[in-house]
XYZ file of C-alpha atoms in Angstrom:
231
model
C 0.000 0.000 0.000
C 1.293 3.458 -0.917
C 2.413 5.629 1.971
C 0.877 9.010 2.742
C 3.942 10.710 1.248
C 3.712 8.666 -1.957
C 0.017 9.480 -2.339
C 0.745 13.164 -1.755
C 3.324 13.191 -4.551
C 1.073 11.205 -6.884
C -2.171 13.084 -6.361
C -1.039 16.573 -5.298
C 2.522 17.461 -6.258
C 2.571 15.772 -9.676
C -0.678 17.437 -10.844
C 0.607 20.789 -9.557
C 3.899 20.318 -11.400
C 2.034 19.324 -14.561
C -0.063 22.493 -14.340
C 3.045 24.635 -13.787
C 4.800 23.091 -16.797
C 1.756 23.837 -18.948
C 1.792 27.577 -18.162
C 4.071 28.625 -21.092
C 1.997 26.588 -23.544
C -1.246 28.070 -22.219
C 0.247 31.560 -22.473
C 1.230 30.989 -26.110
C -2.156 29.463 -26.930
C -3.893 32.456 -25.347
C -1.744 34.825 -27.400
C -2.483 32.983 -30.626
C -6.193 33.056 -29.809
C -5.968 36.814 -29.150
C -7.242 36.587 -25.584
C -6.957 39.760 -23.482
C -3.764 39.847 -21.418
C -1.907 37.338 -23.615
C 0.133 39.691 -25.781
C 2.829 38.106 -27.946
C 4.129 41.455 -29.182
C 4.819 42.757 -32.678
C 6.838 39.643 -33.668
C 4.732 36.807 -32.259
C 6.623 33.994 -33.975
C 9.967 35.142 -32.572
C 8.333 35.590 -29.188
C 6.954 32.049 -29.231
C 10.345 30.703 -30.315
C 11.911 32.482 -27.358
C 9.284 31.299 -24.875
C 9.566 27.651 -25.902
C 13.375 27.774 -26.076
C 13.822 29.340 -22.641
C 11.225 27.019 -21.148
C 13.222 24.071 -22.470
C 16.390 25.368 -20.817
C 14.564 26.094 -17.573
C 13.146 22.577 -17.441
C 16.503 21.000 -18.273
C 18.171 22.842 -15.412
C 15.345 22.030 -13.008
C 15.591 18.364 -14.029
C 19.324 18.415 -13.301
C 18.650 20.126 -9.967
C 16.365 17.350 -8.693
C 19.162 14.976 -7.672
C 21.179 17.611 -5.729
C 17.986 18.753 -3.988
C 17.180 15.153 -3.141
C 20.617 14.670 -1.542
C 20.510 17.976 0.306
C 16.962 17.531 1.605
C 17.064 13.769 2.071
C 13.670 13.594 0.350
C 13.829 10.674 -2.094
C 10.278 11.400 -3.277
C 11.612 14.335 -5.298
C 12.855 11.773 -7.820
C 9.212 11.006 -8.613
C 8.995 14.395 -10.336
C 12.100 14.111 -12.479
C 10.764 12.142 -15.418
C 7.815 14.488 -15.892
C 10.203 17.434 -16.016
C 12.367 15.664 -18.594
C 9.412 14.781 -20.834
C 8.168 18.372 -20.707
C 11.688 19.602 -21.580
C 11.645 17.393 -24.679
C 8.107 18.519 -25.586
C 9.028 22.202 -25.450
C 12.270 21.575 -27.367
C 10.278 19.807 -30.091
C 7.719 22.634 -30.165
C 10.581 25.165 -30.415
C 11.993 23.279 -33.412
C 8.628 22.887 -35.150
C 7.866 26.608 -34.746
C 11.226 27.331 -36.366
C 10.512 24.973 -39.281
C 6.924 26.068 -39.852
C 5.799 29.578 -38.868
C 9.338 30.998 -38.772
C 10.795 29.498 -41.960
C 7.575 28.300 -43.671
C 9.258 24.949 -44.388
C 11.452 26.724 -46.926
C 14.329 24.270 -47.210
C 16.606 26.702 -49.112
C 16.212 29.194 -46.234
C 16.739 26.460 -43.652
C 19.871 25.309 -45.481
C 21.207 28.864 -45.458
C 20.521 29.069 -41.739
C 22.514 25.904 -41.116
C 25.570 27.433 -42.798
C 25.208 30.994 -41.466
C 23.865 30.147 -38.007
C 25.636 27.036 -36.716
C 23.932 27.401 -33.332
C 20.878 25.859 -35.038
C 22.879 22.658 -35.581
C 23.836 22.715 -31.897
C 20.197 23.065 -30.883
C 19.048 20.331 -33.267
C 21.735 18.014 -31.888
C 20.391 18.595 -28.375
C 16.867 17.763 -29.579
C 18.050 14.530 -31.213
C 19.785 13.496 -27.983
C 16.625 14.255 -26.018
C 14.565 11.945 -28.219
C 15.871 8.597 -26.875
C 15.569 9.926 -23.317
C 11.913 10.761 -23.885
C 11.226 7.392 -25.545
C 12.796 5.490 -22.636
C 11.095 7.503 -19.895
C 8.479 4.830 -19.114
C 8.643 2.296 -16.287
C 8.632 -0.506 -18.850
C 11.726 0.856 -20.608
C 13.530 1.303 -17.288
C 12.886 -2.363 -16.457
C 13.892 -3.452 -19.954
C 17.137 -1.459 -20.127
C 18.127 -1.929 -16.466
C 21.595 -0.432 -15.877
C 21.855 0.683 -19.502
C 19.046 3.152 -18.712
C 21.343 5.076 -16.409
C 24.115 5.129 -19.003
C 21.733 6.435 -21.663
C 20.240 9.111 -19.441
C 23.638 10.549 -18.614
C 23.223 12.238 -21.994
C 21.264 14.881 -20.070
C 24.596 16.451 -19.087
C 25.689 16.862 -22.698
C 22.198 18.039 -23.664
C 22.361 20.737 -20.982
C 25.719 21.940 -22.331
C 24.442 21.987 -25.915
C 21.273 23.821 -24.872
C 23.183 26.596 -23.119
C 25.668 26.759 -26.002
C 22.793 27.055 -28.503
C 21.287 29.938 -26.530
C 24.592 31.726 -25.893
C 25.754 31.557 -29.511
C 22.627 33.189 -30.898
C 22.749 36.161 -28.509
C 24.471 39.061 -30.201
C 24.849 41.705 -27.486
C 23.579 41.186 -23.972
C 24.976 37.867 -22.713
C 23.834 38.263 -19.105
C 21.033 35.711 -19.400
C 23.101 33.067 -21.256
C 25.857 33.624 -18.699
C 23.358 33.022 -15.899
C 22.240 29.757 -17.490
C 25.882 28.709 -18.000
C 26.690 29.467 -14.357
C 23.728 27.446 -13.080
C 24.628 24.534 -15.330
C 28.255 24.691 -14.174
C 27.159 24.522 -10.532
C 24.962 21.489 -11.215
C 27.723 19.664 -13.113
C 30.426 20.571 -10.589
C 28.212 19.280 -7.788
C 28.129 15.922 -9.562
C 31.911 16.001 -9.969
C 32.210 16.700 -6.274
C 30.019 13.705 -5.459
C 32.203 11.578 -7.750
C 35.473 12.739 -6.200
C 36.293 9.429 -4.401
C 36.452 7.609 -7.733
C 37.885 10.492 -9.768
C 40.500 11.794 -7.355
C 41.793 15.365 -7.411
C 41.356 15.545 -11.174
C 37.632 16.091 -10.567
C 38.204 19.792 -9.987
C 40.128 20.317 -13.199
C 39.051 20.610 -16.803
C 40.805 17.336 -17.602
C 38.873 15.764 -14.736
C 35.594 16.868 -16.295
C 36.546 15.168 -19.554
C 37.665 12.007 -17.774
C 34.488 11.832 -15.722
C 32.155 12.421 -18.658
C 33.828 9.972 -21.023
C 34.144 7.371 -18.310
C 30.531 7.620 -17.182
C 29.348 4.688 -19.268
C 32.012 2.370 -17.833
C 31.399 3.479 -14.273
C 27.646 3.058 -14.557
C 27.918 -0.656 -15.275
C 28.474 -1.224 -11.557
C 26.156 1.505 -10.343
C 22.774 1.216 -8.650
C 19.488 2.435 -10.283
C 19.430 5.809 -12.024
C 20.186 9.181 -10.467
C 21.084 11.446 -13.421
């Protein structure tokens, strides 16, 4: 029988989180419908692109923050929220990409091809979306049981996806880099926290740039002896 805490997360916190994750979509839908108070500005397509892109980054960082918060608070139930956050991050990333293809570029492949050569940050963003796809597909309980320890190895891609997402955002900003810098700093803290937790197996190299490379490339090998997933 589920405990009181488990029922609270299932029937209270998860629905609340779902509603919170839907807010950007509802805002965009209200703007498209022309509802009062839902103003998308003079360039609505660019505004929607920005909303969906930043929401994706926000959700990626929140997803990465769940494990540190779980360790700090000692509340293992926080992990129950992580998969929903990850699926929403993928959904907003996909919506961001589809808005770019359709309303922004009108599925004009010559224009899209030009963008790929003149704006390489689009390739970075598309790469992050492609890496998110297998994570979204394997987010079910059935896939976790089927993949077992390989699930953890696969879902370590979230670290690379976070880096690519911040890189994609930073590279397209032309003047004011304060917001991309903020995202980069938050991501760095979340990744360095994981390095710190790995320090017994990584040694002093964990605080160096070479240590970061060694940890990331060695993650798949290390995970073969690890317990169930905590990306």
